[in-house]
Coordinates of C-alpha atoms and ligand atoms in Angstrom, one line a residue:
X5 CA 0.0 0.0 -0.1
X6 CA 1.5 3.3 -1.0
X7 CA 1.9 6.4 1.2
X8 CA 2.4 10.0 0.6
X9 CA 5.3 11.9 2.1
X10 CA 4.6 15.6 2.1
X11 CA 7.0 18.3 2.9
X12 CA 4.7 21.1 4.1
X13 CA 5.1 24.9 3.9
X14 CA 5.1 25.7 0.1
X15 CA 2.8 28.2 -1.5
X16 CA 1.0 26.8 -4.6
X17 CA 1.2 28.9 -7.7
X18 CA 0.5 27.9 -11.2
X19 CA -2.1 26.3 -13.4
X20 CA -3.9 23.0 -13.0
X21 CA -6.3 21.3 -15.4
X22 CA -9.3 19.9 -13.7
X23 CA -10.3 16.2 -14.9
X24 CA -13.7 15.0 -16.0
X25 CA -16.0 14.2 -13.1
X26 CA -15.6 10.7 -11.4
X27 CA -19.2 10.7 -10.1
X28 CA -20.5 11.6 -13.6
X29 CA -18.3 9.1 -15.5
X30 CA -19.4 6.1 -13.3
X31 CA -23.1 6.2 -14.2
X32 CA -22.4 7.4 -17.8
X33 CA -20.3 4.4 -18.3
X34 CA -23.1 2.2 -16.9
X35 CA -25.6 3.9 -19.1
X36 CA -23.6 2.5 -22.1
X37 CA -25.0 -0.9 -21.2
X38 CA -28.4 0.5 -22.7
X39 CA -27.3 0.5 -26.4
X40 CA -25.9 -2.1 -28.7
X41 CA -23.9 0.6 -30.5
X42 CA -20.5 2.1 -29.6
X43 CA -20.5 5.0 -27.2
X44 CA -17.4 7.2 -26.8
X45 CA -16.9 9.2 -23.6
X46 CA -14.4 12.0 -23.4
X47 CA -12.7 13.2 -20.4
X48 CA -13.2 10.0 -18.3
X49 CA -10.5 10.4 -15.6
X50 CA -8.0 7.6 -14.9
X51 CA -8.8 6.4 -11.4
X52 CA -9.0 3.2 -9.6
X53 CA -12.8 3.6 -9.4
X54 CA -13.0 4.0 -13.1
X55 CA -10.7 1.0 -13.6
X56 CA -13.2 -1.0 -11.4
X57 CA -16.1 0.1 -13.5
X58 CA -14.2 -1.0 -16.6
X59 CA -13.8 -4.4 -15.0
X60 CA -17.5 -4.6 -14.1
X61 CA -18.7 -3.6 -17.6
X62 CA -16.2 -6.0 -19.1
X63 CA -17.9 -8.9 -17.0
X64 CA -21.2 -7.7 -18.2
X65 CA -20.1 -8.2 -21.8
X66 CA -18.7 -4.9 -22.8
X67 CA -15.6 -4.3 -25.1
X68 CA -13.8 -1.2 -23.8
X69 CA -10.9 0.7 -25.2
X70 CA -9.0 3.6 -23.9
X71 CA -7.3 6.0 -26.4
X72 CA -4.0 7.8 -25.8
X73 CA -3.8 10.6 -23.3
X74 CA -4.2 14.2 -24.5
X75 CA -1.6 16.6 -23.4
X76 CA -2.7 19.0 -20.7
X77 CA -3.1 22.6 -21.6
X78 CA -1.3 23.7 -18.3
X79 CA 2.0 21.9 -18.5
X80 CA 0.8 19.5 -15.8
X81 CA 0.5 15.7 -16.4
X82 CA -1.3 14.5 -19.5
X83 CA -5.0 13.5 -18.8
X84 CA -6.7 10.7 -20.1
X85 CA -8.0 10.1 -23.7
X86 CA -11.5 9.0 -24.9
X87 CA -13.0 5.7 -23.8
X88 CA -15.0 3.6 -26.2
X89 CA -17.6 1.2 -24.8
X90 CA -19.7 -1.3 -26.7
X91 CA -21.7 -4.2 -25.5
X92 CA -20.8 -7.3 -27.4
X93 CA -22.4 -10.1 -25.3
X94 CA -25.6 -10.0 -23.2
X95 CA -25.2 -13.2 -21.2
X96 CA -23.9 -12.2 -17.8
X97 CA -26.2 -9.8 -15.8
X98 CA -24.4 -10.1 -12.5
X99 CA -22.3 -7.5 -10.8
X100 CA -20.2 -9.8 -8.4
X101 CA -19.3 -9.2 -4.8
X102 CA -15.5 -9.0 -5.6
X103 CA -16.2 -5.8 -7.6
X104 CA -19.1 -4.4 -5.6
X105 CA -17.3 -4.4 -2.2
X106 CA -14.5 -2.5 -3.9
X107 CA -16.8 0.1 -5.2
X108 CA -20.3 0.9 -4.1
X109 CA -21.0 2.9 -7.2
X110 CA -21.2 -0.5 -8.9
X111 CA -24.9 -0.1 -8.0
X112 CA -25.4 2.2 -10.9
X113 CA -25.5 -0.8 -13.3
X114 CA -28.9 -1.9 -11.7
X115 CA -31.1 0.5 -13.7
X116 CA -29.3 0.2 -17.0
X117 CA -29.3 -3.7 -16.9
X118 CA -33.0 -3.8 -16.0
X119 CA -33.8 -1.4 -18.7
X120 CA -32.0 -3.4 -21.5
X121 CA -31.9 -7.0 -20.2
X122 CA -35.0 -7.4 -17.9
X123 CA -32.7 -8.9 -15.2
X124 CA -30.0 -7.6 -12.8
X125 CA -28.2 -9.3 -10.1
X126 CA -26.1 -7.0 -7.9
X127 CA -24.3 -8.1 -4.7
X128 CA -25.1 -6.1 -1.7
X129 CA -22.0 -4.0 -0.8
X130 CA -22.0 -4.1 3.0
X131 CA -20.5 -1.5 5.4
X132 CA -18.9 1.7 4.4
X133 CA -16.3 4.0 6.0
X134 CA -18.6 7.1 5.5
X135 CA -21.7 5.6 7.1
X136 CA -24.8 3.6 6.0
X137 CA -25.3 3.5 2.3
X138 CA -28.8 2.1 1.9
X139 CA -30.4 1.4 -1.6
X140 CA -33.9 1.3 -0.5
X141 CA -34.9 4.3 -2.7
X142 CA -33.5 2.7 -5.8
X143 CA -35.5 -0.4 -5.1
X144 CA -38.7 1.5 -4.4
X145 CA -38.4 3.5 -7.6
X146 CA -37.6 0.5 -9.7
X147 CA -40.5 -1.5 -8.1
X148 CA -42.9 1.2 -9.1
X149 CA -41.9 0.7 -12.7
X150 CA -42.7 -3.0 -12.5
X151 CA -39.4 -4.8 -11.4
X152 CA -39.7 -7.6 -8.8
X153 CA -37.0 -7.9 -6.3
X154 CA -35.8 -10.8 -4.2
X155 CA -32.7 -11.3 -1.9
X156 CA -30.6 -14.4 -2.2
X157 CA -27.2 -15.2 -0.7
X158 CA -26.3 -11.5 -0.3
X159 CA -27.4 -10.6 -3.7
X160 CA -30.3 -8.6 -4.9
X161 CA -32.0 -10.0 -8.0
X162 CA -34.3 -7.7 -9.9
X163 CA -36.4 -9.0 -13.0
X164 CA -39.7 -8.7 -14.8
X165 CA -41.4 -10.0 -17.9
X166 CA -42.6 -7.8 -20.8
X167 CA -41.8 -4.1 -20.5
X168 CA -41.5 -1.7 -17.6
X169 CA -44.3 0.8 -17.3
X170 CA -43.8 4.5 -16.6
X171 CA -45.7 6.1 -13.6
X172 CA -45.6 9.2 -11.4
X173 CA -43.5 8.7 -8.2
X174 CA -41.9 10.3 -5.2
X175 CA -38.3 9.3 -5.0
X176 CA -37.1 11.4 -2.0
X177 CA -36.2 9.7 1.4
X178 CA -35.5 10.6 5.0
X179 CA -32.1 12.1 4.1
X180 CA -33.5 14.0 1.0
X181 CA -33.0 12.9 -2.6
X182 CA -30.6 10.2 -3.9
X183 CA -28.2 10.9 -6.7
X184 CA -27.5 7.3 -8.0
X185 CA -31.0 6.4 -7.1
X186 CA -32.5 9.1 -9.3
X187 CA -30.0 8.1 -12.1
X188 CA -30.9 4.3 -11.9
X189 CA -34.7 5.0 -12.0
X190 CA -34.2 7.6 -14.8
X191 CA -32.2 5.0 -16.8
X192 CA -34.9 2.3 -16.3
X193 CA -37.6 4.7 -17.2
X194 CA -35.9 5.8 -20.4
X195 CA -36.8 2.5 -22.0
X196 CA -40.1 2.0 -20.2
X197 CA -43.6 2.2 -21.8
X198 CA -45.2 5.6 -21.4
X199 CA -44.3 8.5 -19.2
X200 CA -42.5 8.4 -15.8
X201 CA -42.4 11.5 -13.6
X202 CA -39.8 11.5 -10.8
X203 CA -40.9 13.9 -8.0
X204 CA -38.1 14.6 -5.4
X205 CA -35.5 13.7 -7.8
X206 CA -31.8 14.8 -7.1
X207 CA -30.7 17.9 -8.9
X208 CA -27.0 17.3 -9.0
X209 CA -25.1 18.2 -12.1
X210 CA -24.1 14.4 -12.5
X211 CA -27.9 13.7 -12.9
X212 CA -28.1 16.4 -15.6
X213 CA -25.0 15.0 -17.4
X214 CA -26.6 11.5 -17.4
X215 CA -29.9 12.8 -18.7
X216 CA -28.0 14.8 -21.4
X217 CA -26.1 11.6 -22.6
X218 CA -29.4 9.6 -22.6
X219 CA -31.1 12.3 -24.6
X220 CA -28.3 12.3 -27.2
X221 CA -28.8 8.6 -27.4
X222 CA -32.4 9.2 -28.2
X223 CA -34.2 9.2 -24.8
X224 CA -36.8 11.9 -24.1
X225 CA -36.0 13.4 -20.7
X226 CA -36.8 16.9 -19.4
X227 CA -36.6 18.7 -16.1
X228 CA -33.1 17.3 -15.2
X229 CA -31.6 19.6 -12.7
X230 CA -34.9 20.3 -11.1
X231 CA -36.7 18.1 -8.4
X232 CA -39.2 16.9 -11.1
X233 CA -37.9 14.9 -14.0
X234 CA -40.2 13.7 -16.8
X235 CA -39.2 10.7 -18.9
X236 CA -41.1 9.6 -22.0
X237 CA -40.0 6.0 -22.7
X238 CA -38.5 5.1 -26.1
X239 CA -38.0 1.8 -27.7
X240 CA -34.2 1.9 -28.2
X241 CA -31.1 4.0 -27.7
X242 CA -28.2 4.6 -30.1
X243 CA -24.4 5.0 -29.6
X244 CA -23.1 8.6 -29.4
X245 CA -20.1 10.6 -28.4
X246 CA -20.2 12.7 -25.1
X247 CA -17.8 14.8 -22.9
X248 CA -18.1 14.3 -19.3
X249 CA -18.6 17.5 -17.2
X250 CA -15.5 18.8 -15.1
X251 CA -15.1 17.3 -11.7
X252 CA -16.6 20.0 -9.3
X253 CA -15.3 18.2 -6.2
X254 CA -11.7 18.0 -7.6
X255 CA -12.1 21.7 -8.5
X256 CA -13.3 22.6 -5.1
X257 CA -10.5 20.7 -3.6
X258 CA -7.9 22.6 -5.4
X259 CA -9.5 25.9 -4.7
X260 CA -9.3 25.0 -1.0
X261 CA -5.7 24.0 -1.5
X262 CA -4.9 27.4 -2.9
X263 CA -6.7 29.0 0.0
X264 CA -4.8 26.9 2.5
X265 CA -1.4 27.6 1.2
X266 CA -1.9 31.3 0.7
X267 CA -1.5 30.4 -3.0
X268 CA -2.5 31.6 -6.4
X269 CA -3.9 29.0 -8.8
X270 CA -5.4 29.2 -12.2
X271 CA -7.8 26.2 -12.6
X272 CA -8.7 25.2 -16.2
X273 CA -11.7 23.2 -17.3
X274 CA -14.0 24.2 -14.5
X275 CA -17.7 25.0 -14.2
X276 CA -18.0 27.4 -11.3
X277 CA -21.9 27.4 -11.6
X278 CA -21.6 23.9 -10.2
X279 CA -19.9 25.2 -7.1
X280 CA -22.2 28.3 -6.3
X281 CA -22.6 27.4 -2.5
X282 CA -18.8 26.6 -2.3
X283 CA -17.9 29.9 -4.0
X284 CA -20.1 32.0 -1.8
X285 CA -19.0 30.3 1.3
X286 CA -15.3 30.7 0.4
X287 CA -15.7 34.5 -0.4
X288 CA -17.2 34.8 3.1
X289 CA -14.1 33.1 4.5
X290 CA -11.9 35.5 2.6
X291 CA -10.8 33.8 -0.6
X292 CA -10.8 35.6 -3.8
X293 CA -12.3 33.7 -6.8
X294 CA -12.6 35.1 -10.3
X295 CA -13.9 33.5 -13.5
X296 CA -13.1 33.8 -17.2
X297 CA -15.1 31.3 -19.3
X298 CA -14.1 27.9 -17.9
X299 CA -11.0 29.2 -16.1
X300 CA -11.0 30.3 -12.5
X301 CA -8.4 32.3 -10.6
X302 CA -8.2 31.7 -6.9
X303 CA -6.0 33.7 -4.4
X304 CA -5.9 34.1 -0.7
X305 CA -3.8 36.1 1.8
X306 CA -4.6 33.4 4.3
X307 CA -6.5 35.6 6.8
X308 CA -9.4 33.1 7.2
X309 CA -12.7 34.1 8.7
X310 CA -14.5 31.3 10.6
X311 CA -17.9 30.0 9.2
X312 CA -20.9 28.0 9.9
X313 CA -21.8 25.6 7.2
X314 CA -24.2 22.6 6.8
X315 CA -23.8 20.1 4.0
X316 CA -27.0 19.7 1.7
X317 CA -28.1 18.2 -1.4
X318 CA -27.2 20.2 -4.6
X319 CA -27.1 23.2 -4.9
X320 CA -26.2 23.4 -1.2
X321 CA -22.7 22.8 0.1
X322 CA -21.5 19.2 -1.0
X323 CA -20.8 16.6 1.6
X324 CA -17.8 15.6 -0.8
X325 CA -16.1 18.9 0.2
X326 CA -16.9 18.8 4.0
X327 CA -13.6 17.2 5.0
X328 CA -11.5 19.5 2.9
X329 CA -13.3 22.6 4.1
X330 CA -12.7 21.4 7.6
X331 CA -8.9 21.2 6.8
X332 CA -9.1 24.9 5.7
X333 CA -11.0 26.2 8.8
X334 CA -8.6 24.5 11.1
X335 CA -6.5 27.6 10.3
X336 CA -9.3 30.3 10.6
X337 CA -9.3 33.1 13.0
X338 CA -11.9 31.8 15.4
X339 CA -14.4 29.0 15.8
X340 CA -16.2 27.3 12.8
X341 CA -19.1 24.9 13.0
X342 CA -19.7 22.2 10.3
X343 CA -22.8 20.1 10.3
X344 CA -23.0 17.0 8.1
X345 CA -26.5 16.4 6.9
X346 CA -26.0 13.8 4.0
X347 CA -23.8 11.2 5.7
X348 CA -23.9 12.2 9.5
X349 CA -21.1 9.7 10.3
X350 CA -18.7 11.2 7.7
X351 CA -16.1 12.4 10.2
X352 CA -13.1 10.0 10.2
X353 CA -10.9 12.8 9.2
X354 CA -11.5 14.6 12.6
X355 CA -9.2 12.5 14.6
X356 CA -6.4 12.5 12.0
X357 CA -6.6 16.3 11.5
X358 CA -6.2 16.5 15.3
X359 CA -3.2 14.5 15.1
X360 CA -1.7 17.3 12.9
X361 CA -2.5 19.9 15.7
X362 CA -6.1 20.9 14.7
X363 CA -8.5 21.5 17.6
X364 CA -11.8 19.8 16.5
X365 CA -14.5 18.5 18.8
X366 CA -17.2 16.4 17.3
X367 CA -20.7 16.1 18.7
X368 CA -23.0 13.9 16.8
X369 CA -23.1 15.1 13.2
X370 CA -21.6 18.5 14.1
X371 CA -18.0 19.5 14.3
X372 CA -16.8 22.4 16.1
X373 CA -13.4 23.7 14.9
X374 CA -11.2 26.1 16.9
X375 CA -8.8 27.7 14.4
X376 CA -5.0 27.2 15.3
X377 CA -2.1 29.2 14.1
X378 CA -0.4 26.3 12.5
X379 CA -0.5 22.6 11.9
X380 CA 2.4 20.3 12.5
X381 CA 3.4 17.3 10.3
X382 CA 2.8 13.7 11.6
X383 CA 2.0 10.3 10.2
X384 CA -1.7 9.9 9.7
X385 CA -4.1 7.4 8.0
X386 CA -6.4 8.0 5.0
X387 CA -9.7 6.5 5.7
X388 CA -11.9 7.3 2.7
X389 CA -11.5 9.3 -0.5
X390 CA -12.5 12.8 0.7
X391 CA -11.0 12.5 4.1
X392 CA -7.7 11.6 2.5
X393 CA -7.9 14.7 0.4
X394 CA -8.3 16.8 3.6
X395 CA -5.2 15.3 4.9
X396 CA -3.3 16.1 1.8
X397 CA -4.3 19.7 2.1
X398 CA -3.4 19.8 5.8
X399 CA 0.0 18.2 4.9
X400 CA 0.7 20.9 2.3
X401 CA 0.6 23.6 5.2
X402 CA 1.8 21.6 8.2
X403 CA 5.3 22.3 9.5
X404 CA 7.7 19.6 8.6
X405 CA 6.8 16.2 7.2
X406 CA 3.4 14.5 6.9
X407 CA 3.1 10.9 6.0
X408 CA -0.3 9.7 4.8
X409 CA -0.7 5.9 4.8
X410 CA -3.3 4.1 2.6
X411 CA -3.4 6.7 -0.2
X412 CA -5.2 4.0 -2.3
X413 CA -8.4 5.8 -1.1
X414 CA -7.2 9.0 -2.9
X415 CA -6.4 7.2 -6.1
X416 CA -10.1 6.3 -6.3
X417 CA -11.1 9.8 -7.0
X418 CA -8.3 12.2 -7.7
X419 CA -6.5 11.8 -11.1
X420 CA -2.7 12.2 -10.7
X421 CA -3.1 14.4 -7.6
X422 CA 0.6 14.4 -6.6
X423 CA 1.7 15.3 -10.0
X424 CA -0.9 18.0 -10.5
X425 CA 0.1 19.5 -7.0
X426 CA 3.8 19.1 -7.5
X427 CA 3.6 20.9 -10.8
X428 CA 2.4 24.0 -8.9
X429 CA 5.0 23.9 -6.1
X430 CA 3.9 21.2 -3.7
X431 CA 6.5 18.5 -2.5
X432 CA 4.7 15.2 -2.4
X433 CA 6.5 11.9 -2.9
X434 CA 4.6 8.6 -3.3
X435 CA 6.3 5.9 -1.4
X436 CA 6.0 2.1 -1.2
X437 CA 5.5 0.4 2.0
X438 CA 9.1 -0.8 2.2
X439 CA 10.5 2.7 1.8
X440 CA 8.4 4.0 4.7
X441 CA 9.9 1.7 7.2
X442 CA 13.2 3.3 6.6
X443 CA 12.1 6.8 7.5
Ligands
EPU503 N1 -30.1 7.2 0.8 C1 -31.1 6.5 1.2 N2 -31.6 5.4 0.6 C2 -31.2 5.2 -0.7 C3 -30.1 6.0 -1.2 C4 -29.6 7.0 -0.5 O1 -31.6 6.7 2.4 O2 -31.7 4.2 -1.4 C5 -29.6 8.3 1.6 C6 -28.0 8.2 1.9 O3 -27.8 7.4 3.0 C7 -27.6 9.5 2.1 C8 -28.5 10.4 1.1 O4 -29.6 9.4 0.9 O5 -27.9 10.0 3.4 C9 -27.9 10.7 -0.2 O6 -27.2 9.6 -0.8 P1 -27.1 9.4 -2.4 O7 -27.9 8.2 -2.8 O8 -27.4 10.7 -3.0 O9 -25.5 9.0 -2.6 P2 -25.0 8.2 -3.7 O10 -25.8 8.5 -4.9 O11 -24.8 6.8 -3.3 C10 -23.3 9.9 -4.6 C11 -21.9 10.1 -4.8 C12 -21.2 10.3 -3.4 C13 -21.8 11.6 -2.8 C14 -23.3 11.4 -2.7 C15 -24.1 12.7 -2.2 C16 -21.3 8.8 -6.6 C17 -20.6 7.6 -7.3 N3 -21.3 8.9 -5.4 O12 -23.5 8.8 -3.8 O13 -19.8 10.6 -3.7 O14 -21.3 11.8 -1.5 O15 -23.9 11.2 -4.1 O16 -23.8 13.7 -2.9 O17 -21.8 9.6 -7.5 C18 -17.5 10.6 -3.1 O18 -17.3 10.8 -4.3 O19 -16.6 10.7 -2.3 C19 -18.8 10.2 -2.8 C20 -19.0 9.4 -1.6

């Protein structure tokens, strides 16, 4: 297992190209199961979660080809080239445990498989570092369209005869809307008979991106990006080309990295509209953010005002930036309060940030952060993707050396993060376990 060794204290300055969105790419790739023709996705990042989805789609009968990398426009590392996906065999409809336990987002093959093949078998994923990850809303929505489900030996088996039938349904749950649940039901409804109306749908940009891909393929979806999505079922979908939206969470993470290191970054391939709550919050903290087309310029003089923030469904402040924001306000002039409303247990970074000298007290789903003057390097453990990103940010400013173990978590969601950050002045080395012992 690799670790990062970070020498803290440098100011980030330069240009970074933002990759395509991981959380958009995964369901877009799964949606390719719904056509017999080749689909080409541009901007799919090279990440271990994407490799996992490639393995899963290959098991489900797809042929997948990655093309050469394109050179980055910023002088940073080259990002990945287009990905061709084509179904060649429709014999295996099962997402096996060995893949699902590695990546929960495997659940996004459920809707596409049911839509196209009338049957889907998906292993239940089990526990997760960021809290419970139920799929009851996915099941409820698909049942309303006519799918029958049963559970056998840790697997969920969904099937039906004939054709799914559109209907009007409420898809929200106790914690609000569900992103992948909305996408699963939307995919299934795209090939159903008649009209489906999803009330209480998730409004995230990733849902819009998937609806846009399906519409290019021939689906008839409207209202994406609002809580009410209308889907007029069609008989078949065609192969197309599509560019994945920029990764708003990677972008937000680098904005926070600039803010934390008192830096100046130019971020290319961004959609700041997707980060409206983050943008406004960071301006309140004292960060300057300017935009010119799809490029944004971030600078900070590192006098950080404390804030109160609650994570919410889109367009609210995203849970996927909660840990990184906490890293930033560890250095604010005063006391900040962060409440997590999407995954109330997503706080594994608190103990690790405290090891670096932060002063954070957690009470249920709220963390109270008393700003400190500086952080100090130590050995810490990455526990999930976004928590690891928060530790990298903290390591960039901590005095001395920080070692972050288990960075395979970060490789799931940030394309070439150490190369991108080193190109703008960071000092991050990737070390193998054997090298760490000698430190
Ligand atoms: N929920 C239910 N029942 C369901 C589904 C969800 O109660 O059937 C609850 C969840 O427990 C949670 C809330 O609804 O409290 C929202 O969960 P959601 O279903 O929206 O999450 P997801 O679709 O499984 C995606 C992202 C996550 C991101 C969340 C929230 C992907 C692959 N994953 O997950 O991303 O945190 O939306 O925005 O798109 C990450 O990238 O680090 C990550 C965890």
